[in-house]
CSV table of C-alpha atoms and ligand atoms in Angstrom, one decimal:
chain,number,residue,atom,x,y,z
Y,230,MET,CA,-146.3,116.0,80.4
Y,231,SER,CA,-143.3,117.8,81.0
Y,232,VAL,CA,-142.9,121.3,83.1
Y,233,ARG,CA,-140.5,123.8,83.7
Y,234,VAL,CA,-140.6,126.6,86.2
Y,235,VAL,CA,-138.8,130.2,85.7
Y,236,ALA,CA,-138.8,133.2,87.9
Y,237,ARG,CA,-139.0,136.6,86.8
Y,238,ILE,CA,-138.6,139.6,88.9
Y,239,ARG,CA,-139.6,143.0,88.1
Y,240,PRO,CA,-137.6,145.8,87.8
Y,241,LEU,CA,-138.6,149.0,89.6
Y,242,LEU,CA,-141.1,151.3,89.6
Y,243,ASP,CA,-141.6,155.2,89.9
Y,244,GLY,CA,-141.2,155.9,93.7
Y,245,GLU,CA,-139.6,152.6,94.3
Y,246,HIS,CA,-136.1,152.7,95.3
Y,247,ASP,CA,-132.9,150.4,95.5
Y,248,LYS,CA,-132.0,150.5,98.9
Y,249,ASP,CA,-135.8,148.4,99.8
Y,250,ILE,CA,-134.4,145.3,97.1
Y,251,ILE,CA,-134.2,142.1,99.0
Y,252,VAL,CA,-134.5,139.7,95.9
Y,253,HIS,CA,-131.9,138.8,93.7
Y,254,ALA,CA,-131.0,136.6,90.7
Y,255,ASP,CA,-127.5,134.4,90.8
Y,256,SER,CA,-126.2,131.7,88.6
Y,257,THR,CA,-124.5,128.6,91.0
Y,258,GLU,CA,-121.2,129.5,89.2
Y,259,ALA,CA,-119.8,132.3,87.7
Y,260,GLY,CA,-120.8,132.7,84.0
Y,261,LYS,CA,-123.5,130.2,84.6
Y,262,PRO,CA,-127.0,131.7,83.6
Y,263,ASN,CA,-129.5,132.7,86.6
Y,264,THR,CA,-131.6,130.0,88.2
Y,265,ILE,CA,-131.2,130.8,91.9
Y,266,VAL,CA,-133.5,133.6,93.7
Y,267,LYS,CA,-132.0,134.7,96.8
Y,268,ILE,CA,-133.9,136.9,99.9
Y,269,PRO,CA,-133.2,137.1,103.7
Y,270,SER,CA,-134.9,135.5,106.1
Y,271,PRO,CA,-137.9,137.7,107.6
Y,272,LYS,CA,-136.4,136.8,111.3
Y,273,ASN,CA,-133.2,137.1,110.8
Y,274,GLY,CA,-132.0,139.7,108.1
Y,275,ALA,CA,-128.1,137.6,107.9
Y,276,GLU,CA,-129.6,134.5,106.9
Y,277,GLU,CA,-130.5,134.5,103.6
Y,278,PHE,CA,-132.5,131.6,101.7
Y,279,SER,CA,-131.9,130.4,98.2
Y,280,PHE,CA,-134.6,128.8,95.9
Y,281,ALA,CA,-134.1,127.1,92.8
Y,282,PHE,CA,-135.9,127.0,89.2
Y,283,ASN,CA,-134.9,125.9,86.0
Y,284,SER,CA,-134.2,129.7,84.7
Y,285,VAL,CA,-134.8,132.7,86.5
Y,286,TYR,CA,-134.9,136.4,84.7
Y,287,ASP,CA,-134.1,139.3,86.5
Y,288,GLN,CA,-135.2,143.3,86.4
Y,289,SER,CA,-133.1,143.8,82.7
Y,290,THR,CA,-135.1,140.9,80.8
Y,291,SER,CA,-137.3,142.5,77.7
Y,292,GLN,CA,-140.5,140.9,76.7
Y,293,GLU,CA,-139.2,140.2,73.6
Y,294,ALA,CA,-135.9,138.1,75.7
Y,295,LEU,CA,-138.3,136.3,77.5
Y,296,TYR,CA,-140.9,135.1,74.6
Y,297,THR,CA,-137.8,134.4,73.1
Y,298,ALA,CA,-136.1,131.9,75.6
Y,299,GLU,CA,-139.0,130.5,77.4
Y,300,VAL,CA,-142.7,130.7,75.0
Y,301,GLN,CA,-141.1,130.9,71.2
Y,302,PRO,CA,-139.6,127.4,71.6
Y,303,LEU,CA,-142.8,125.3,72.3
Y,304,LEU,CA,-144.5,126.5,69.1
Y,305,LYS,CA,-142.7,123.6,67.5
Y,306,SER,CA,-144.2,121.4,70.1
Y,307,LEU,CA,-147.6,123.1,69.2
Y,308,PHE,CA,-148.0,121.9,66.0
Y,309,GLN,CA,-146.8,118.4,66.5
Y,310,GLY,CA,-149.5,118.3,68.3
Y,311,LEU,CA,-148.8,118.9,72.4
Y,312,ASP,CA,-150.6,121.0,74.5
Y,313,VAL,CA,-149.1,123.9,75.9
Y,314,THR,CA,-149.9,125.4,79.2
Y,315,LEU,CA,-148.3,128.4,80.1
Y,316,PHE,CA,-149.1,129.9,84.0
Y,317,ALA,CA,-148.0,133.6,85.4
Y,318,TYR,CA,-148.2,132.7,89.1
Y,319,GLY,CA,-147.0,135.5,92.0
Y,320,VAL,CA,-148.5,138.4,94.5
Y,321,THR,CA,-150.7,141.4,92.9
Y,322,GLY,CA,-148.5,143.7,91.5
Y,323,THR,CA,-145.7,141.5,90.4
Y,324,GLY,CA,-146.1,141.4,87.1
Y,325,LYS,CA,-148.5,138.6,85.5
Y,326,THR,CA,-150.5,140.5,83.7
Y,327,HIS,CA,-147.4,142.7,82.3
Y,328,THR,CA,-145.9,139.2,81.2
Y,329,MET,CA,-148.6,137.8,79.9
Y,330,ARG,CA,-150.8,140.7,78.0
Y,331,GLY,CA,-148.0,143.6,78.3
Y,332,GLY,CA,-148.6,147.0,77.1
Y,333,LEU,CA,-149.4,148.3,73.8
Y,334,LYS,CA,-146.3,149.7,72.5
Y,335,LEU,CA,-144.7,147.4,70.4
Y,336,ALA,CA,-141.6,146.3,72.8
Y,337,ASP,CA,-144.0,145.8,75.4
Y,338,ARG,CA,-145.6,143.2,74.3
Y,339,GLY,CA,-146.5,140.5,76.4
Y,340,VAL,CA,-146.3,136.5,76.0
Y,341,ILE,CA,-149.7,136.4,74.7
Y,342,PRO,CA,-149.7,138.5,71.1
Y,343,ARG,CA,-146.1,137.4,70.7
Y,344,LEU,CA,-147.3,133.9,70.3
Y,345,LEU,CA,-150.7,134.3,68.5
Y,346,SER,CA,-148.0,136.2,66.5
Y,347,GLY,CA,-146.2,133.1,66.0
Y,348,VAL,CA,-148.8,130.9,65.8
Y,349,PHE,CA,-150.3,132.9,62.4
Y,350,ARG,CA,-146.7,133.2,61.1
Y,351,ARG,CA,-146.4,129.3,61.3
Y,352,GLY,CA,-149.8,128.2,60.2
Y,353,LYS,CA,-149.1,130.4,57.1
Y,354,LYS,CA,-146.0,129.1,56.5
Y,355,ILE,CA,-147.0,125.2,56.7
Y,356,ALA,CA,-150.0,125.9,53.9
Y,357,LYS,CA,-147.6,127.5,51.9
Y,358,ASP,CA,-144.9,125.0,52.3
Y,359,THR,CA,-147.9,122.2,51.8
Y,360,ASP,CA,-148.8,124.3,48.6
Y,361,GLY,CA,-151.9,125.2,50.7
Y,362,GLY,CA,-152.7,120.9,51.2
Y,363,THR,CA,-153.0,121.2,54.8
Y,364,SER,CA,-155.4,124.0,56.3
Y,365,VAL,CA,-154.3,125.4,59.7
Y,366,VAL,CA,-157.7,127.1,61.4
Y,367,VAL,CA,-156.8,129.3,64.6
Y,368,ALA,CA,-159.8,129.3,67.4
Y,369,LEU,CA,-160.1,131.5,70.5
Y,370,SER,CA,-161.9,131.5,73.8
Y,371,TYR,CA,-161.4,133.5,76.4
Y,372,TYR,CA,-162.9,132.9,79.6
Y,373,GLU,CA,-161.9,133.8,83.5
Y,374,ILE,CA,-162.8,131.8,86.6
Y,375,TYR,CA,-164.1,133.6,89.7
Y,376,ASN,CA,-165.0,132.0,92.9
Y,377,ASP,CA,-164.5,128.7,91.4
Y,378,LYS,CA,-167.2,129.8,88.6
Y,379,VAL,CA,-166.7,130.0,84.6
Y,380,PHE,CA,-167.2,133.4,82.6
Y,381,ASP,CA,-167.1,133.6,79.2
Y,382,LEU,CA,-165.4,136.5,78.4
Y,383,LEU,CA,-165.9,136.4,74.4
Y,384,GLU,CA,-169.8,137.1,76.0
Y,385,PRO,CA,-171.2,140.6,76.7
Y,386,PRO,CA,-171.0,140.7,80.6
Y,387,GLU,CA,-175.0,141.5,80.5
Y,388,GLN,CA,-175.1,137.8,79.2
Y,389,ARG,CA,-173.2,136.4,82.6
Y,390,THR,CA,-175.4,133.7,84.2
Y,391,PRO,CA,-174.6,134.2,88.2
Y,392,MET,CA,-174.2,130.4,88.1
Y,393,GLY,CA,-171.4,130.2,85.8
Y,394,LEU,CA,-170.8,127.8,82.8
Y,395,PRO,CA,-171.1,124.3,83.9
Y,396,LEU,CA,-168.5,121.7,83.5
Y,397,ARG,CA,-168.6,118.4,81.1
Y,398,ALA,CA,-166.6,115.6,81.8
Y,399,GLU,CA,-166.2,113.3,78.1
Y,400,ALA,CA,-165.0,110.6,77.6
Y,401,GLY,CA,-160.9,110.0,78.3
Y,402,GLY,CA,-161.2,112.2,81.4
Y,403,ARG,CA,-161.1,115.8,79.4
Y,404,THR,CA,-163.3,118.4,80.5
Y,405,VAL,CA,-164.8,121.0,78.6
Y,406,VAL,CA,-166.6,124.2,79.7
Y,407,CYS,CA,-170.0,123.9,78.4
Y,408,GLY,CA,-171.7,126.7,75.9
Y,409,LEU,CA,-167.7,128.9,75.9
Y,410,THR,CA,-167.8,130.9,72.5
Y,411,GLU,CA,-165.0,129.7,70.1
Y,412,ARG,CA,-163.9,132.6,67.9
Y,413,ARG,CA,-162.0,131.8,64.6
Y,414,CYS,CA,-158.9,134.5,64.1
Y,415,ASP,CA,-157.2,134.7,61.0
Y,416,ASP,CA,-154.6,137.2,61.9
Y,417,LEU,CA,-153.2,139.4,64.3
Y,418,ARG,CA,-155.5,142.7,64.1
Y,419,ASP,CA,-158.4,139.8,64.3
Y,420,PHE,CA,-156.6,138.4,67.5
Y,421,GLU,CA,-156.0,142.0,68.8
Y,422,THR,CA,-159.5,143.4,68.3
Y,423,LEU,CA,-161.2,140.5,69.8
Y,424,TYR,CA,-158.5,140.5,72.7
Y,425,ILE,CA,-159.1,143.8,74.1
Y,426,GLU,CA,-162.7,143.5,73.4
Y,427,ALA,CA,-162.3,140.9,75.8
Y,428,ASN,CA,-160.3,142.5,78.3
Y,429,SER,CA,-163.0,145.4,78.2
Y,430,ASN,CA,-165.6,142.7,79.2
Y,431,ARG,CA,-163.2,141.8,82.3
Y,432,VAL,CA,-163.2,145.6,83.7
Y,433,THR,CA,-166.6,146.0,83.2
Y,434,ALA,CA,-167.9,142.9,85.2
Y,435,ALA,CA,-165.7,144.2,87.7
Y,436,THR,CA,-167.0,147.6,89.0
Y,437,ARG,CA,-169.0,145.4,91.6
Y,438,LEU,CA,-165.9,144.7,93.1
Y,439,ASN,CA,-162.3,146.9,93.9
Y,440,ALA,CA,-159.6,145.1,92.2
Y,441,HIS,CA,-161.7,142.0,90.8
Y,442,SER,CA,-159.0,141.2,88.2
Y,443,SER,CA,-156.5,140.2,90.7
Y,444,ARG,CA,-158.7,137.9,91.6
Y,445,SER,CA,-159.7,136.0,88.9
Y,446,HIS,CA,-158.1,133.6,87.0
Y,447,ALA,CA,-158.2,134.7,83.3
Y,448,VAL,CA,-157.6,132.0,80.4
Y,449,LEU,CA,-156.8,132.6,76.9
Y,450,ARG,CA,-157.2,129.3,74.9
Y,451,VAL,CA,-155.8,129.0,71.4
Y,452,LYS,CA,-157.4,126.0,69.4
Y,453,VAL,CA,-154.5,125.3,66.3
Y,454,THR,CA,-156.7,123.1,64.1
Y,455,GLN,CA,-154.6,121.5,61.1
Y,456,THR,CA,-156.4,119.5,58.7
Y,457,ARG,CA,-154.4,117.6,55.4
Y,458,GLY,CA,-155.7,117.8,52.2
Y,459,ASP,CA,-154.6,114.3,50.8
Y,460,ASP,CA,-155.8,112.0,53.7
Y,461,GLY,CA,-158.3,114.7,55.9
Y,462,SER,CA,-156.8,113.9,58.9
Y,463,VAL,CA,-157.2,116.7,61.4
Y,464,ARG,CA,-154.6,117.3,63.7
Y,465,GLU,CA,-156.1,119.4,66.6
Y,466,SER,CA,-153.5,121.4,69.4
Y,467,THR,CA,-154.8,124.0,72.2
Y,468,VAL,CA,-151.9,126.5,74.1
Y,469,SER,CA,-153.5,127.9,77.1
Y,470,ALA,CA,-152.4,131.0,78.6
Y,471,ILE,CA,-153.3,131.8,82.4
Y,472,ASP,CA,-153.3,135.1,84.3
Y,473,LEU,CA,-153.5,133.6,87.4
Y,474,ALA,CA,-155.4,135.5,90.8
Y,475,GLY,CA,-152.9,137.0,93.0
Y,476,SER,CA,-151.4,134.7,95.1
Y,477,GLU,CA,-151.0,136.9,98.1
Y,478,ASP,CA,-152.7,136.4,101.5
Y,479,ASN,CA,-156.2,138.4,101.0
Y,480,ARG,CA,-156.8,137.0,104.9
Y,481,ARG,CA,-154.1,138.8,106.1
Y,482,THR,CA,-155.4,142.1,105.0
Y,483,ASP,CA,-158.7,142.3,104.8
Y,484,ASN,CA,-161.7,140.1,106.3
Y,485,GLY,CA,-164.9,141.5,104.3
Y,486,LYS,CA,-167.3,138.6,104.0
Y,487,GLU,CA,-167.0,138.5,100.5
Y,488,ARG,CA,-163.0,138.3,100.3
Y,489,LEU,CA,-163.1,135.6,102.7
Y,490,VAL,CA,-164.8,133.4,100.3
Y,491,GLU,CA,-163.1,134.9,97.4
Y,492,SER,CA,-159.9,133.9,99.6
Y,493,ALA,CA,-160.8,130.4,100.1
Y,494,ALA,CA,-161.2,129.7,96.5
Y,495,ILE,CA,-158.5,131.6,95.3
Y,496,ASN,CA,-155.7,129.8,97.6
Y,497,LYS,CA,-157.1,126.4,97.1
Y,498,SER,CA,-157.4,126.7,93.5
Y,499,LEU,CA,-153.4,128.1,93.4
Y,500,PHE,CA,-152.4,125.3,95.8
Y,501,VAL,CA,-154.0,122.5,94.3
Y,502,LEU,CA,-152.1,123.5,91.0
Y,503,SER,CA,-148.9,124.0,92.9
Y,504,GLN,CA,-149.7,120.3,93.5
Y,505,CYS,CA,-150.5,119.2,90.6
Y,506,ILE,CA,-147.1,120.9,89.1
Y,507,ASP,CA,-145.2,119.6,91.5
Y,508,ALA,CA,-146.9,115.9,90.9
Y,509,ILE,CA,-146.1,116.3,87.4
Y,510,ALA,CA,-142.6,117.7,87.6
Y,511,ARG,CA,-141.9,114.4,89.6
Y,512,GLY,CA,-143.7,112.3,87.5
Y,513,ASP,CA,-146.4,110.6,89.5
Y,514,ARG,CA,-148.9,108.6,88.3
Y,515,ARG,CA,-151.6,110.5,90.6
Y,516,VAL,CA,-152.2,114.3,89.8
Y,517,PRO,CA,-154.7,115.4,92.1
Y,518,TYR,CA,-155.9,118.1,89.2
Y,519,ARG,CA,-159.9,117.2,90.1
Y,520,GLU,CA,-159.3,119.3,93.2
Y,521,SER,CA,-160.1,122.3,91.8
Y,522,LYS,CA,-162.0,123.9,88.8
Y,523,MET,CA,-158.9,125.5,87.4
Y,524,THR,CA,-156.8,122.5,87.4
Y,525,ARG,CA,-159.8,120.2,85.8
Y,526,ILE,CA,-160.7,122.5,83.0
Y,527,LEU,CA,-156.8,121.9,82.2
Y,528,SER,CA,-156.3,118.8,82.1
Y,529,LEU,CA,-153.4,119.0,84.3
Y,530,GLY,CA,-151.0,116.2,84.0
Y,531,GLN,CA,-153.7,114.1,81.9
Y,532,ASN,CA,-152.7,115.2,78.2
Y,533,LYS,CA,-149.6,114.7,76.6
Y,534,GLY,CA,-148.0,117.8,76.8
Y,535,ILE,CA,-145.7,121.3,78.2
Y,536,THR,CA,-146.5,123.9,80.7
Y,537,VAL,CA,-144.4,126.3,82.1
Y,538,MET,CA,-145.1,128.2,84.8
Y,539,ILE,CA,-143.5,131.6,85.1
Y,540,LEU,CA,-143.5,133.0,89.2
Y,541,ASN,CA,-143.7,136.7,88.7
Y,542,LEU,CA,-141.5,138.4,91.7
Y,543,ALA,CA,-141.4,141.8,93.0
Y,544,PRO,CA,-137.9,142.4,94.5
Y,545,LEU,CA,-139.2,145.2,97.1
Y,546,ARG,CA,-139.2,144.4,101.0
Y,547,SER,CA,-142.6,145.6,101.1
Y,548,TYR,CA,-143.6,141.8,99.4
Y,549,HIS,CA,-141.3,139.9,101.7
Y,550,LEU,CA,-143.5,137.4,103.5
Y,551,ASP,CA,-146.1,136.9,100.4
Y,552,THR,CA,-142.7,136.6,98.4
Y,553,LEU,CA,-141.2,133.8,100.5
Y,554,SER,CA,-145.0,132.1,100.4
Y,555,SER,CA,-145.3,132.2,96.3
Y,556,LEU,CA,-141.0,131.4,96.1
Y,557,ASN,CA,-142.1,128.0,98.9
Y,558,VAL,CA,-145.2,127.4,96.8
Y,559,SER,CA,-143.9,127.3,93.2
Y,560,SER,CA,-143.4,124.2,93.0
Y,561,ARG,CA,-140.1,122.7,92.2
Y,562,ALA,CA,-138.4,126.2,93.6
Y,563,LYS,CA,-136.0,124.2,96.5
Y,564,ARG,CA,-134.9,125.7,99.8
Y,565,ILE,CA,-131.2,124.9,99.2
C,164,ADP,P1,-149.9,141.7,88.6
C,164,ADP,O1,-150.7,141.6,87.1
C,164,ADP,O2,-148.9,140.6,88.4
C,164,ADP,O3,-150.6,142.2,89.2
C,164,ADP,P2,-148.8,143.9,86.5
C,164,ADP,O4,-148.6,143.2,85.7
C,164,ADP,O5,-149.6,145.0,86.4
C,164,ADP,O6,-149.3,143.2,88.3
C,164,ADP,O7,-147.6,144.7,87.4
C,164,ADP,C1,-147.6,145.6,88.1
C,164,ADP,C2,-146.8,147.0,87.5
C,164,ADP,O8,-145.6,147.1,87.1
C,164,ADP,C3,-147.4,147.3,86.5
C,164,ADP,O9,-147.9,149.3,86.3
C,164,ADP,C4,-146.7,147.2,85.5
C,164,ADP,O10,-146.3,147.7,84.1
C,164,ADP,C5,-145.4,146.8,85.7
C,164,ADP,N1,-144.5,146.0,85.5
C,164,ADP,C6,-144.4,144.8,86.0
C,164,ADP,N2,-143.3,144.0,85.6
C,164,ADP,C7,-142.6,145.0,84.8
C,164,ADP,C8,-141.6,144.9,83.5
C,164,ADP,N3,-140.9,144.1,83.4
C,164,ADP,N4,-141.2,146.2,83.1
C,164,ADP,C9,-141.7,147.4,83.8
C,164,ADP,N5,-142.7,147.5,83.8
C,164,ADP,C10,-143.2,146.0,84.5
C,165,MG,MG1,-152.8,141.8,87.1
């Protein structure tokens, strides 16, 4: 299992001002790529904290550049049979959904549609190179984890049971979601139709709660099955792309009962996730993945595979404390 933690600082939006920028990307040596995030101490503005990452992407990084650097290189491993997990982690409003899903314009498309496009292209190439001897089938599931319950996003919201879908431990330590829909997709257009519909299910189910989507984890799971015609051998691997719940401390801003339940569930699962990533990064044998549903389902640390965590950051002073806490939590980020 290998893990990378990278940070991405979003640009200013309309109505935000240069003078409020407090977060900067930096490199260890002039001319080297950025690997450090700098932020002032909230107590003493003259003191500065630095956090180190595998890579740091600044305001000017395009969707294409991020995909090309961090995600495209994983396609090869995926087709070699390794599982890939991609997380977007950060405070609400820092660009997680922009990074994962992105906008509708081609240049704005996020990691997920680009990844699917890459998977289909590679699948077609393998089929062609083997003269159709190897078939490649792509199937999707898409669900959200809200208050530690799993809801299928490929089913209409009316069919949700309030209890959510149960989990089942399989032999070998894997955990599966029982009754999750899996839909085959043959090309990017198939995928986009399904993805748009599923995202609207997420929104529809949210009318009861404000900002529901920032309080749930959305998990897209793409299963790639390669079957060889000659000996019938099958190779199966998955890539999971996750838009995590906002990492802000909801308790600070809202003390309604429902929010408290949500906050406890969100904070616990994000905390366990960071501990798992830490343990994997250190090469520990014991990874505490059993301690939340999200980490159980992803079997984090159980499989051979590659994990990339993208820490999304807003550069502004108004996010100061939450930014510091997400920098602290995001595992490998070391104070130096
Ligand atoms: P989150 O999902 O973390 O709550 P969003 O992805 O919704 O945050 O981003 C908040 C706002 O910032 C959105 O309007 C989004 O379009 C914009 N945004 C985020 N990242 C970028 C970026 N890299 N370039 C341009 N706009 C961005
Ligand atoms: Mg979002």
